[in-house]
Amino acid sequence: MKLIFFIFSITLSLTSFAQNFDAIKRYKVNYALAKKDNDQFIAIRSFVNHNQKYLLLVNPQTLETRVDIATNYKISNLQYSNVLAIFKNTAYIKAIDIASQHEMQLQNAGIDFTIPNEKGITLTIDLCPSHKPLDRIIFSSAFEEFKKLQQPVPLAVSVSGKWMLKHQDDLNWLKSLVEKKELDITWVNHSYNHEVNALPLAENFLLIPGTNLDVEVLENEKLMLKNGLTPSVFFRFPGLVSDKKIVEKIEAYGLIPVGSDAWLAKGQKANAGSIVLIHGNGNEEIGVKDFIQLLKDRQPDIKNKQWMLFDLRQGLEKGVE
Ligand SMILES: [Zn+2]
């Protein structure tokens, strides 16, 4: 009984550890090689919280991220150019390279597919600022369809800061599904303010003159941490709009821009290996309807394991091989 209580306390302290970043200071881009036993990570951020120094770490092979106490690692500081050179053969840097090849486009730069010719898709759900509640049906339907074959069900959620600030209940609901191991969510940075105007795309979204990228990227990560979310290495451009310069700047934060080749509400079809985009912020009724229909159409394939959901990280790890 004592042992059970002991294990329970450890588990409790580990889970609560990630959720107490309520006093983050000196949050900055900080590249370093971080070694612990035989494992190697790339630190991409450092910060202080209640006098303890932390790192945001990337596993360059699996693209998984974690936040940990800095003193647990042997650290050697690096420049971004060193990171690119030293880790050029890893999935992480290969993915950044592939994303760069699409940086010229004004819309949908970055990675827009994961594993071609595989039987399934990667689902990404964008949460842009909105006054409407979360379309919870997307998440509950995905869970219902896939739960017998895949549990937790992997999907990626792109969060904007202004959405998080206004939708604490919905965010807590999503977190509870992760805690219950129903969903495995990759949290994607979708910018803090997510500004949008009526101007042409070249002067819209993050291309609006005067946009402060440190606020859009780093303040959003801080808010994610404060809300108990571990930022992934991925970034989704608001409106999927970017130019060459801004793609390079986002990559210099150590982030991989993720586009989509199947924005359902725009009539784009989901093919094998697609990165599917739907908005879950209450503003894209058609996209949600199309997604529910897609699940219905694919039901026999899902049952026969011929159509599944891929984790964005694992999909890219395989896709860049
Ligand atoms: Zn958006």
PDB file of C-alpha atoms and ligand atoms in Angstrom:
ATOM      1  CA  MET A   1       0.000   0.000   0.000  1.00  0.00           C
ATOM      2  CA  LYS A   2       2.844   2.309   0.913  1.00  0.00           C
ATOM      3  CA  LEU A   3       4.548   1.531  -2.383  1.00  0.00           C
ATOM      4  CA  ILE A   4       1.383   2.265  -4.349  1.00  0.00           C
ATOM      5  CA  PHE A   5       1.079   5.586  -2.585  1.00  0.00           C
ATOM      6  CA  PHE A   6       4.739   6.302  -3.332  1.00  0.00           C
ATOM      7  CA  ILE A   7       4.295   5.578  -7.055  1.00  0.00           C
ATOM      8  CA  PHE A   8       1.138   7.645  -7.062  1.00  0.00           C
ATOM      9  CA  SER A   9       2.989  10.616  -5.533  1.00  0.00           C
ATOM     10  CA  ILE A  10       5.760  10.382  -8.109  1.00  0.00           C
ATOM     11  CA  THR A  11       3.259  10.283 -10.963  1.00  0.00           C
ATOM     12  CA  LEU A  12       1.417  13.203  -9.450  1.00  0.00           C
ATOM     13  CA  SER A  13       4.566  15.288  -9.085  1.00  0.00           C
ATOM     14  CA  LEU A  14       5.615  14.508 -12.663  1.00  0.00           C
ATOM     15  CA  THR A  15       2.297  15.535 -14.142  1.00  0.00           C
ATOM     16  CA  SER A  16       1.953  18.664 -12.058  1.00  0.00           C
ATOM     17  CA  PHE A  17       5.551  19.632 -12.918  1.00  0.00           C
ATOM     18  CA  ALA A  18       4.563  20.506 -16.475  1.00  0.00           C
ATOM     19  CA  GLN A  19       1.665  22.669 -15.415  1.00  0.00           C
ATOM     20  CA  ASN A  20       3.230  25.173 -13.093  1.00  0.00           C
ATOM     21  CA  PHE A  21       4.970  27.525 -15.487  1.00  0.00           C
ATOM     22  CA  ASP A  22       3.133  30.536 -14.162  1.00  0.00           C
ATOM     23  CA  ALA A  23       6.154  32.783 -13.604  1.00  0.00           C
ATOM     24  CA  ILE A  24       8.285  32.401 -16.737  1.00  0.00           C
ATOM     25  CA  LYS A  25      11.162  34.843 -17.044  1.00  0.00           C
ATOM     26  CA  ARG A  26      14.028  35.329 -19.499  1.00  0.00           C
ATOM     27  CA  TYR A  27      12.301  33.160 -22.120  1.00  0.00           C
ATOM     28  CA  LYS A  28      14.582  33.103 -25.159  1.00  0.00           C
ATOM     29  CA  VAL A  29      15.889  31.268 -28.201  1.00  0.00           C
ATOM     30  CA  ASN A  30      18.913  29.375 -26.971  1.00  0.00           C
ATOM     31  CA  TYR A  31      20.547  26.642 -29.040  1.00  0.00           C
ATOM     32  CA  ALA A  32      22.623  24.026 -27.301  1.00  0.00           C
ATOM     33  CA  LEU A  33      23.593  20.420 -27.506  1.00  0.00           C
ATOM     34  CA  ALA A  34      22.100  18.821 -24.387  1.00  0.00           C
ATOM     35  CA  LYS A  35      23.342  15.401 -23.298  1.00  0.00           C
ATOM     36  CA  LYS A  36      21.850  13.162 -20.655  1.00  0.00           C
ATOM     37  CA  ASP A  37      23.304   9.665 -20.221  1.00  0.00           C
ATOM     38  CA  ASN A  38      23.423   8.309 -23.768  1.00  0.00           C
ATOM     39  CA  ASP A  39      20.702  10.563 -25.134  1.00  0.00           C
ATOM     40  CA  GLN A  40      21.316  13.699 -27.202  1.00  0.00           C
ATOM     41  CA  PHE A  41      18.865  16.532 -27.540  1.00  0.00           C
ATOM     42  CA  ILE A  42      18.887  19.974 -29.086  1.00  0.00           C
ATOM     43  CA  ALA A  43      17.861  22.707 -26.676  1.00  0.00           C
ATOM     44  CA  ILE A  44      15.989  25.425 -28.577  1.00  0.00           C
ATOM     45  CA  ARG A  45      14.741  27.616 -25.685  1.00  0.00           C
ATOM     46  CA  SER A  46      15.729  28.385 -22.141  1.00  0.00           C
ATOM     47  CA  PHE A  47      13.781  30.107 -19.383  1.00  0.00           C
ATOM     48  CA  VAL A  48      13.578  30.571 -15.660  1.00  0.00           C
ATOM     49  CA  ASN A  49      10.512  29.751 -13.591  1.00  0.00           C
ATOM     50  CA  HIS A  50      10.516  30.210  -9.786  1.00  0.00           C
ATOM     51  CA  ASN A  51      14.346  30.439  -9.800  1.00  0.00           C
ATOM     52  CA  GLN A  52      14.720  27.147 -11.665  1.00  0.00           C
ATOM     53  CA  LYS A  53      16.282  27.100 -15.157  1.00  0.00           C
ATOM     54  CA  TYR A  54      14.486  25.030 -17.797  1.00  0.00           C
ATOM     55  CA  LEU A  55      15.108  23.997 -21.399  1.00  0.00           C
ATOM     56  CA  LEU A  56      12.751  23.203 -24.245  1.00  0.00           C
ATOM     57  CA  LEU A  57      14.412  20.214 -25.886  1.00  0.00           C
ATOM     58  CA  VAL A  58      13.961  18.495 -29.243  1.00  0.00           C
ATOM     59  CA  ASN A  59      14.806  14.896 -29.989  1.00  0.00           C
ATOM     60  CA  PRO A  60      16.235  15.413 -33.501  1.00  0.00           C
ATOM     61  CA  GLN A  61      15.413  11.836 -34.574  1.00  0.00           C
ATOM     62  CA  THR A  62      11.807  11.577 -33.395  1.00  0.00           C
ATOM     63  CA  LEU A  63      10.881  15.322 -33.439  1.00  0.00           C
ATOM     64  CA  GLU A  64       9.434  14.935 -29.958  1.00  0.00           C
ATOM     65  CA  THR A  65       9.841  17.843 -27.549  1.00  0.00           C
ATOM     66  CA  ARG A  66      10.038  18.028 -23.775  1.00  0.00           C
ATOM     67  CA  VAL A  67      10.623  20.604 -21.091  1.00  0.00           C
ATOM     68  CA  ASP A  68      13.147  19.695 -18.438  1.00  0.00           C
ATOM     69  CA  ILE A  69      15.355  21.200 -15.741  1.00  0.00           C
ATOM     70  CA  ALA A  70      18.604  22.467 -17.316  1.00  0.00           C
ATOM     71  CA  THR A  71      20.912  20.993 -14.660  1.00  0.00           C
ATOM     72  CA  ASN A  72      19.852  17.468 -15.699  1.00  0.00           C
ATOM     73  CA  TYR A  73      21.915  17.910 -18.899  1.00  0.00           C
ATOM     74  CA  LYS A  74      25.479  18.510 -20.019  1.00  0.00           C
ATOM     75  CA  ILE A  75      25.171  21.629 -22.154  1.00  0.00           C
ATOM     76  CA  SER A  76      27.312  23.005 -24.991  1.00  0.00           C
ATOM     77  CA  ASN A  77      25.970  26.162 -26.570  1.00  0.00           C
ATOM     78  CA  LEU A  78      25.600  26.307 -30.354  1.00  0.00           C
ATOM     79  CA  GLN A  79      24.733  28.788 -33.096  1.00  0.00           C
ATOM     80  CA  TYR A  80      21.751  27.966 -35.299  1.00  0.00           C
ATOM     81  CA  SER A  81      24.163  27.380 -38.241  1.00  0.00           C
ATOM     82  CA  ASN A  82      26.018  24.787 -36.116  1.00  0.00           C
ATOM     83  CA  VAL A  83      22.734  23.032 -35.365  1.00  0.00           C
ATOM     84  CA  LEU A  84      21.984  22.816 -39.106  1.00  0.00           C
ATOM     85  CA  ALA A  85      25.447  21.432 -39.842  1.00  0.00           C
ATOM     86  CA  ILE A  86      25.871  18.996 -36.941  1.00  0.00           C
ATOM     87  CA  PHE A  87      22.391  17.503 -37.210  1.00  0.00           C
ATOM     88  CA  LYS A  88      21.978  17.641 -41.000  1.00  0.00           C
ATOM     89  CA  ASN A  89      21.239  13.930 -41.264  1.00  0.00           C
ATOM     90  CA  THR A  90      18.501  13.909 -38.655  1.00  0.00           C
ATOM     91  CA  ALA A  91      14.756  13.972 -39.361  1.00  0.00           C
ATOM     92  CA  TYR A  92      14.554  17.404 -37.679  1.00  0.00           C
ATOM     93  CA  ILE A  93      17.018  19.210 -39.960  1.00  0.00           C
ATOM     94  CA  LYS A  94      15.873  17.275 -43.046  1.00  0.00           C
ATOM     95  CA  ALA A  95      12.331  18.484 -42.355  1.00  0.00           C
ATOM     96  CA  ILE A  96      13.547  22.098 -42.022  1.00  0.00           C
ATOM     97  CA  ASP A  97      15.392  21.678 -45.360  1.00  0.00           C
ATOM     98  CA  ILE A  98      12.305  20.318 -47.104  1.00  0.00           C
ATOM     99  CA  ALA A  99      10.184  23.137 -45.678  1.00  0.00           C
ATOM    100  CA  SER A 100      12.722  25.645 -47.120  1.00  0.00           C
ATOM    101  CA  GLN A 101      12.223  24.236 -50.599  1.00  0.00           C
ATOM    102  CA  HIS A 102       8.631  25.502 -50.548  1.00  0.00           C
ATOM    103  CA  GLU A 103       9.376  28.897 -49.014  1.00  0.00           C
ATOM    104  CA  MET A 104       8.773  30.949 -52.182  1.00  0.00           C
ATOM    105  CA  GLN A 105       5.019  30.424 -52.194  1.00  0.00           C
ATOM    106  CA  LEU A 106       2.797  33.143 -50.747  1.00  0.00           C
ATOM    107  CA  GLN A 107       0.418  30.508 -49.478  1.00  0.00           C
ATOM    108  CA  ASN A 108       1.024  27.049 -48.066  1.00  0.00           C
ATOM    109  CA  ALA A 109       4.797  27.200 -47.625  1.00  0.00           C
ATOM    110  CA  GLY A 110       6.495  24.494 -45.605  1.00  0.00           C
ATOM    111  CA  ILE A 111       5.770  20.795 -45.343  1.00  0.00           C
ATOM    112  CA  ASP A 112       2.399  19.901 -46.801  1.00  0.00           C
ATOM    113  CA  PHE A 113       2.415  16.125 -46.816  1.00  0.00           C
ATOM    114  CA  THR A 114       3.901  13.471 -44.592  1.00  0.00           C
ATOM    115  CA  ILE A 115       4.080   9.930 -45.892  1.00  0.00           C
ATOM    116  CA  PRO A 116       3.021   9.642 -49.518  1.00  0.00           C
ATOM    117  CA  ASN A 117       1.306   6.394 -50.502  1.00  0.00           C
ATOM    118  CA  GLU A 118       0.522   5.455 -46.951  1.00  0.00           C
ATOM    119  CA  LYS A 119      -2.955   4.456 -45.944  1.00  0.00           C
ATOM    120  CA  GLY A 120      -4.158   7.424 -43.998  1.00  0.00           C
ATOM    121  CA  ILE A 121      -3.795  11.114 -43.250  1.00  0.00           C
ATOM    122  CA  THR A 122      -2.385  13.504 -40.682  1.00  0.00           C
ATOM    123  CA  LEU A 123      -5.123  15.618 -39.151  1.00  0.00           C
ATOM    124  CA  THR A 124      -4.371  19.235 -38.211  1.00  0.00           C
ATOM    125  CA  ILE A 125      -6.964  21.437 -36.525  1.00  0.00           C
ATOM    126  CA  ASP A 126      -6.405  25.196 -36.380  1.00  0.00           C
ATOM    127  CA  LEU A 127      -7.660  27.282 -33.476  1.00  0.00           C
ATOM    128  CA  CYS A 128      -7.537  30.870 -34.702  1.00  0.00           C
ATOM    129  CA  PRO A 129      -9.028  33.598 -32.450  1.00  0.00           C
ATOM    130  CA  SER A 130     -12.824  33.212 -32.320  1.00  0.00           C
ATOM    131  CA  HIS A 131     -15.856  34.177 -30.258  1.00  0.00           C
ATOM    132  CA  LYS A 132     -17.456  30.800 -30.895  1.00  0.00           C
ATOM    133  CA  PRO A 133     -16.956  27.627 -28.861  1.00  0.00           C
ATOM    134  CA  LEU A 134     -14.668  24.767 -29.942  1.00  0.00           C
ATOM    135  CA  ASP A 135     -16.153  22.276 -32.416  1.00  0.00           C
ATOM    136  CA  ARG A 136     -15.825  19.422 -29.946  1.00  0.00           C
ATOM    137  CA  ILE A 137     -17.496  17.076 -32.442  1.00  0.00           C
ATOM    138  CA  ILE A 138     -14.265  16.893 -34.488  1.00  0.00           C
ATOM    139  CA  PHE A 139     -12.391  15.399 -31.552  1.00  0.00           C
ATOM    140  CA  SER A 140     -15.143  13.129 -30.273  1.00  0.00           C
ATOM    141  CA  SER A 141     -15.855  11.776 -33.785  1.00  0.00           C
ATOM    142  CA  ALA A 142     -12.169  11.100 -34.466  1.00  0.00           C
ATOM    143  CA  PHE A 143     -11.932   9.274 -31.145  1.00  0.00           C
ATOM    144  CA  GLU A 144     -15.116   7.240 -31.775  1.00  0.00           C
ATOM    145  CA  GLU A 145     -14.000   6.140 -35.260  1.00  0.00           C
ATOM    146  CA  PHE A 146     -10.429   5.234 -34.444  1.00  0.00           C
ATOM    147  CA  LYS A 147     -10.525   4.152 -30.799  1.00  0.00           C
ATOM    148  CA  LYS A 148     -10.661   0.412 -31.516  1.00  0.00           C
ATOM    149  CA  LEU A 149      -7.550   0.583 -33.680  1.00  0.00           C
ATOM    150  CA  GLN A 150      -5.589   3.552 -32.406  1.00  0.00           C
ATOM    151  CA  GLN A 151      -5.565   4.768 -28.856  1.00  0.00           C
ATOM    152  CA  PRO A 152      -4.658   7.456 -28.069  1.00  0.00           C
ATOM    153  CA  VAL A 153      -5.759   8.932 -31.401  1.00  0.00           C
ATOM    154  CA  PRO A 154      -2.971  11.185 -32.781  1.00  0.00           C
ATOM    155  CA  LEU A 155      -3.752  14.638 -34.126  1.00  0.00           C
ATOM    156  CA  ALA A 156      -2.174  18.083 -34.256  1.00  0.00           C
ATOM    157  CA  VAL A 157      -3.814  21.221 -32.873  1.00  0.00           C
ATOM    158  CA  SER A 158      -2.518  24.658 -33.903  1.00  0.00           C
ATOM    159  CA  VAL A 159      -3.239  27.148 -31.126  1.00  0.00           C
ATOM    160  CA  SER A 160      -3.204  30.936 -31.281  1.00  0.00           C
ATOM    161  CA  GLY A 161      -2.628  32.927 -28.096  1.00  0.00           C
ATOM    162  CA  LYS A 162      -5.860  34.856 -28.428  1.00  0.00           C
ATOM    163  CA  TRP A 163      -7.829  31.609 -28.744  1.00  0.00           C
ATOM    164  CA  MET A 164      -6.237  30.172 -25.586  1.00  0.00           C
ATOM    165  CA  LEU A 165      -6.999  33.318 -23.589  1.00  0.00           C
ATOM    166  CA  LYS A 166     -10.730  33.176 -24.390  1.00  0.00           C
ATOM    167  CA  HIS A 167     -11.384  29.429 -24.346  1.00  0.00           C
ATOM    168  CA  GLN A 168     -10.051  28.046 -21.092  1.00  0.00           C
ATOM    169  CA  ASP A 169     -12.927  25.554 -20.708  1.00  0.00           C
ATOM    170  CA  ASP A 170     -12.437  24.149 -24.186  1.00  0.00           C
ATOM    171  CA  LEU A 171      -8.674  23.977 -23.677  1.00  0.00           C
ATOM    172  CA  ASN A 172      -9.143  22.137 -20.388  1.00  0.00           C
ATOM    173  CA  TRP A 173     -11.523  19.740 -22.118  1.00  0.00           C
ATOM    174  CA  LEU A 174      -8.864  18.945 -24.759  1.00  0.00           C
ATOM    175  CA  LYS A 175      -6.256  18.481 -22.039  1.00  0.00           C
ATOM    176  CA  SER A 176      -8.571  16.094 -20.184  1.00  0.00           C
ATOM    177  CA  LEU A 177      -8.832  13.907 -23.318  1.00  0.00           C
ATOM    178  CA  VAL A 178      -5.038  13.793 -23.462  1.00  0.00           C
ATOM    179  CA  GLU A 179      -4.848  12.886 -19.772  1.00  0.00           C
ATOM    180  CA  LYS A 180      -7.387  10.092 -20.329  1.00  0.00           C
ATOM    181  CA  LYS A 181      -5.134   8.865 -23.163  1.00  0.00           C
ATOM    182  CA  GLU A 182      -7.974   9.205 -25.657  1.00  0.00           C
ATOM    183  CA  LEU A 183      -6.040  11.726 -27.761  1.00  0.00           C
ATOM    184  CA  ASP A 184      -2.341  12.353 -28.349  1.00  0.00           C
ATOM    185  CA  ILE A 185      -2.116  16.013 -29.335  1.00  0.00           C
ATOM    186  CA  THR A 186       0.896  17.616 -31.020  1.00  0.00           C
ATOM    187  CA  TRP A 187       0.604  21.295 -30.025  1.00  0.00           C
ATOM    188  CA  VAL A 188       1.528  23.562 -32.924  1.00  0.00           C
ATOM    189  CA  ASN A 189       2.305  27.275 -32.560  1.00  0.00           C
ATOM    190  CA  HIS A 190      -0.217  29.311 -34.592  1.00  0.00           C
ATOM    191  CA  SER A 191       1.046  32.791 -33.520  1.00  0.00           C
ATOM    192  CA  TYR A 192      -0.088  34.897 -30.584  1.00  0.00           C
ATOM    193  CA  ASN A 193      -2.260  37.576 -32.200  1.00  0.00           C
ATOM    194  CA  HIS A 194      -3.140  35.953 -35.531  1.00  0.00           C
ATOM    195  CA  GLU A 195      -3.966  39.357 -37.033  1.00  0.00           C
ATOM    196  CA  VAL A 196      -5.982  39.432 -40.240  1.00  0.00           C
ATOM    197  CA  ASN A 197      -7.133  42.367 -42.401  1.00  0.00           C
ATOM    198  CA  ALA A 198      -8.821  43.010 -45.748  1.00  0.00           C
ATOM    199  CA  LEU A 199      -5.572  43.685 -47.643  1.00  0.00           C
ATOM    200  CA  PRO A 200      -3.965  41.396 -50.257  1.00  0.00           C
ATOM    201  CA  LEU A 201      -2.109  38.362 -48.885  1.00  0.00           C
ATOM    202  CA  ALA A 202       1.315  40.021 -49.322  1.00  0.00           C
ATOM    203  CA  GLU A 203       0.323  42.539 -46.599  1.00  0.00           C
ATOM    204  CA  ASN A 204      -1.847  40.264 -44.518  1.00  0.00           C
ATOM    205  CA  PHE A 205      -1.501  37.916 -41.513  1.00  0.00           C
ATOM    206  CA  LEU A 206       2.156  37.768 -40.359  1.00  0.00           C
ATOM    207  CA  LEU A 207       3.181  39.825 -43.418  1.00  0.00           C
ATOM    208  CA  ILE A 208       1.407  42.907 -41.990  1.00  0.00           C
ATOM    209  CA  PRO A 209       4.138  45.580 -41.707  1.00  0.00           C
ATOM    210  CA  GLY A 210       5.298  46.052 -38.117  1.00  0.00           C
ATOM    211  CA  THR A 211       4.534  42.482 -37.012  1.00  0.00           C
ATOM    212  CA  ASN A 212       6.761  41.542 -34.067  1.00  0.00           C
ATOM    213  CA  LEU A 213       7.763  37.904 -34.554  1.00  0.00           C
ATOM    214  CA  ASP A 214       9.208  37.575 -31.052  1.00  0.00           C
ATOM    215  CA  VAL A 215       5.735  38.314 -29.698  1.00  0.00           C
ATOM    216  CA  GLU A 216       4.000  36.044 -32.210  1.00  0.00           C
ATOM    217  CA  VAL A 217       6.333  33.082 -31.636  1.00  0.00           C
ATOM    218  CA  LEU A 218       7.804  33.352 -28.143  1.00  0.00           C
ATOM    219  CA  GLU A 219       4.870  34.920 -26.261  1.00  0.00           C
ATOM    220  CA  ASN A 220       2.640  32.221 -27.710  1.00  0.00           C
ATOM    221  CA  GLU A 221       5.021  29.495 -26.521  1.00  0.00           C
ATOM    222  CA  LYS A 222       5.085  31.058 -23.049  1.00  0.00           C
ATOM    223  CA  LEU A 223       1.303  31.047 -22.969  1.00  0.00           C
ATOM    224  CA  MET A 224       1.253  27.418 -24.134  1.00  0.00           C
ATOM    225  CA  LEU A 225       3.630  26.482 -21.298  1.00  0.00           C
ATOM    226  CA  LYS A 226       1.586  28.439 -18.787  1.00  0.00           C
ATOM    227  CA  ASN A 227      -1.421  26.402 -19.908  1.00  0.00           C
ATOM    228  CA  GLY A 228       0.433  23.111 -19.506  1.00  0.00           C
ATOM    229  CA  LEU A 229       1.025  22.499 -23.230  1.00  0.00           C
ATOM    230  CA  THR A 230       4.468  21.464 -24.472  1.00  0.00           C
ATOM    231  CA  PRO A 231       5.238  23.397 -27.670  1.00  0.00           C
ATOM    232  CA  SER A 232       6.193  21.127 -30.579  1.00  0.00           C
ATOM    233  CA  VAL A 233       8.774  21.993 -33.259  1.00  0.00           C
ATOM    234  CA  PHE A 234       5.991  22.940 -35.662  1.00  0.00           C
ATOM    235  CA  PHE A 235       4.588  26.288 -36.737  1.00  0.00           C
ATOM    236  CA  ARG A 236       1.426  26.879 -38.739  1.00  0.00           C
ATOM    237  CA  PHE A 237       1.298  30.247 -40.506  1.00  0.00           C
ATOM    238  CA  PRO A 238      -1.983  32.115 -39.931  1.00  0.00           C
ATOM    239  CA  GLY A 239      -3.948  31.932 -43.190  1.00  0.00           C
ATOM    240  CA  LEU A 240      -1.119  29.662 -44.402  1.00  0.00           C
ATOM    241  CA  VAL A 241       0.378  32.964 -45.631  1.00  0.00           C
ATOM    242  CA  SER A 242       4.118  33.668 -45.641  1.00  0.00           C
ATOM    243  CA  ASP A 243       7.021  34.798 -47.840  1.00  0.00           C
ATOM    244  CA  LYS A 244      10.609  33.583 -48.219  1.00  0.00           C
ATOM    245  CA  LYS A 245      11.953  35.983 -45.606  1.00  0.00           C
ATOM    246  CA  ILE A 246       9.459  35.089 -42.924  1.00  0.00           C
ATOM    247  CA  VAL A 247       9.818  31.333 -43.529  1.00  0.00           C
ATOM    248  CA  GLU A 248      13.566  31.723 -42.947  1.00  0.00           C
ATOM    249  CA  LYS A 249      12.918  33.715 -39.777  1.00  0.00           C
ATOM    250  CA  ILE A 250      10.510  31.069 -38.431  1.00  0.00           C
ATOM    251  CA  GLU A 251      13.067  28.353 -39.192  1.00  0.00           C
ATOM    252  CA  ALA A 252      15.708  30.359 -37.311  1.00  0.00           C
ATOM    253  CA  TYR A 253      13.478  29.931 -34.217  1.00  0.00           C
ATOM    254  CA  GLY A 254      14.045  26.197 -34.786  1.00  0.00           C
ATOM    255  CA  LEU A 255      10.503  25.681 -36.051  1.00  0.00           C
ATOM    256  CA  ILE A 256       9.220  23.707 -39.038  1.00  0.00           C
ATOM    257  CA  PRO A 257       6.409  25.415 -40.995  1.00  0.00           C
ATOM    258  CA  VAL A 258       3.556  23.002 -41.685  1.00  0.00           C
ATOM    259  CA  GLY A 259       1.204  23.675 -44.581  1.00  0.00           C
ATOM    260  CA  SER A 260      -1.659  21.546 -45.865  1.00  0.00           C
ATOM    261  CA  ASP A 261      -2.462  19.897 -49.181  1.00  0.00           C
ATOM    262  CA  ALA A 262      -6.049  19.215 -48.136  1.00  0.00           C
ATOM    263  CA  TRP A 263      -7.871  22.240 -46.688  1.00  0.00           C
ATOM    264  CA  LEU A 264     -11.249  20.527 -46.704  1.00  0.00           C
ATOM    265  CA  ALA A 265     -13.409  23.697 -46.606  1.00  0.00           C
ATOM    266  CA  LYS A 266     -11.683  24.867 -49.804  1.00  0.00           C
ATOM    267  CA  GLY A 267     -12.770  21.711 -51.594  1.00  0.00           C
ATOM    268  CA  GLN A 268      -9.295  20.124 -51.542  1.00  0.00           C
ATOM    269  CA  LYS A 269      -9.481  16.340 -51.265  1.00  0.00           C
ATOM    270  CA  ALA A 270      -7.652  14.251 -48.690  1.00  0.00           C
ATOM    271  CA  ASN A 271      -5.300  11.784 -50.377  1.00  0.00           C
ATOM    272  CA  ALA A 272      -3.004   9.141 -48.913  1.00  0.00           C
ATOM    273  CA  GLY A 273      -0.359  10.929 -46.841  1.00  0.00           C
ATOM    274  CA  SER A 274      -2.186  14.275 -46.876  1.00  0.00           C
ATOM    275  CA  ILE A 275      -1.894  16.845 -44.125  1.00  0.00           C
ATOM    276  CA  VAL A 276      -5.570  17.664 -43.725  1.00  0.00           C
ATOM    277  CA  LEU A 277      -6.577  21.090 -42.392  1.00  0.00           C
ATOM    278  CA  ILE A 278      -9.843  21.934 -40.685  1.00  0.00           C
ATOM    279  CA  HIS A 279     -10.702  24.822 -38.391  1.00  0.00           C
ATOM    280  CA  GLY A 280     -12.123  23.816 -35.062  1.00  0.00           C
ATOM    281  CA  ASN A 281     -12.837  27.316 -33.769  1.00  0.00           C
ATOM    282  CA  GLY A 282     -16.511  27.456 -34.723  1.00  0.00           C
ATOM    283  CA  ASN A 283     -15.909  29.461 -37.906  1.00  0.00           C
ATOM    284  CA  GLU A 284     -15.726  26.736 -40.519  1.00  0.00           C
ATOM    285  CA  GLU A 285     -18.946  24.759 -40.551  1.00  0.00           C
ATOM    286  CA  ILE A 286     -18.238  23.317 -44.012  1.00  0.00           C
ATOM    287  CA  GLY A 287     -14.816  22.003 -43.042  1.00  0.00           C
ATOM    288  CA  VAL A 288     -16.222  20.248 -39.971  1.00  0.00           C
ATOM    289  CA  LYS A 289     -19.077  18.758 -42.026  1.00  0.00           C
ATOM    290  CA  ASP A 290     -16.640  17.593 -44.709  1.00  0.00           C
ATOM    291  CA  PHE A 291     -14.480  15.954 -42.067  1.00  0.00           C
ATOM    292  CA  ILE A 292     -17.412  14.063 -40.514  1.00  0.00           C
ATOM    293  CA  GLN A 293     -18.405  12.947 -44.029  1.00  0.00           C
ATOM    294  CA  LEU A 294     -14.816  11.870 -44.749  1.00  0.00           C
ATOM    295  CA  LEU A 295     -14.851   9.692 -41.618  1.00  0.00           C
ATOM    296  CA  LYS A 296     -18.169   8.165 -42.731  1.00  0.00           C
ATOM    297  CA  ASP A 297     -16.912   7.470 -46.263  1.00  0.00           C
ATOM    298  CA  ARG A 298     -13.762   5.863 -44.922  1.00  0.00           C
ATOM    299  CA  GLN A 299     -15.479   3.808 -42.212  1.00  0.00           C
ATOM    300  CA  PRO A 300     -15.002   0.421 -43.965  1.00  0.00           C
ATOM    301  CA  ASP A 301     -11.313   1.206 -44.631  1.00  0.00           C
ATOM    302  CA  ILE A 302     -10.797   2.316 -41.042  1.00  0.00           C
ATOM    303  CA  LYS A 303     -12.307  -0.961 -39.793  1.00  0.00           C
ATOM    304  CA  ASN A 304      -9.973  -2.924 -42.095  1.00  0.00           C
ATOM    305  CA  LYS A 305      -6.970  -0.892 -40.950  1.00  0.00           C
ATOM    306  CA  GLN A 306      -6.592   0.506 -44.463  1.00  0.00           C
ATOM    307  CA  TRP A 307      -6.965   4.137 -43.361  1.00  0.00           C
ATOM    308  CA  MET A 308      -5.573   5.607 -40.184  1.00  0.00           C
ATOM    309  CA  LEU A 309      -4.409   8.814 -38.559  1.00  0.00           C
ATOM    310  CA  PHE A 310      -0.686   9.542 -38.420  1.00  0.00           C
ATOM    311  CA  ASP A 311       1.178  11.426 -35.743  1.00  0.00           C
ATOM    312  CA  LEU A 312       2.699  14.504 -37.434  1.00  0.00           C
ATOM    313  CA  ARG A 313       6.076  13.836 -35.790  1.00  0.00           C
ATOM    314  CA  GLN A 314       6.250  10.156 -36.721  1.00  0.00           C
ATOM    315  CA  GLY A 315       4.889  10.863 -40.197  1.00  0.00           C
ATOM    316  CA  LEU A 316       7.636  13.381 -40.898  1.00  0.00           C
ATOM    317  CA  GLU A 317      10.289  11.175 -39.338  1.00  0.00           C
ATOM    318  CA  LYS A 318       9.388   8.490 -41.901  1.00  0.00           C
ATOM    319  CA  GLY A 319       8.579  10.924 -44.699  1.00  0.00           C
ATOM    320  CA  VAL A 320      12.040  12.562 -44.751  1.00  0.00           C
ATOM    321  CA  GLU A 321      14.002   9.311 -44.651  1.00  0.00           C
TER     322      GLU A 321
HETATM  323 ZN    ZN B   1      -5.577  30.417 -38.252  1.00  0.00          ZN
END
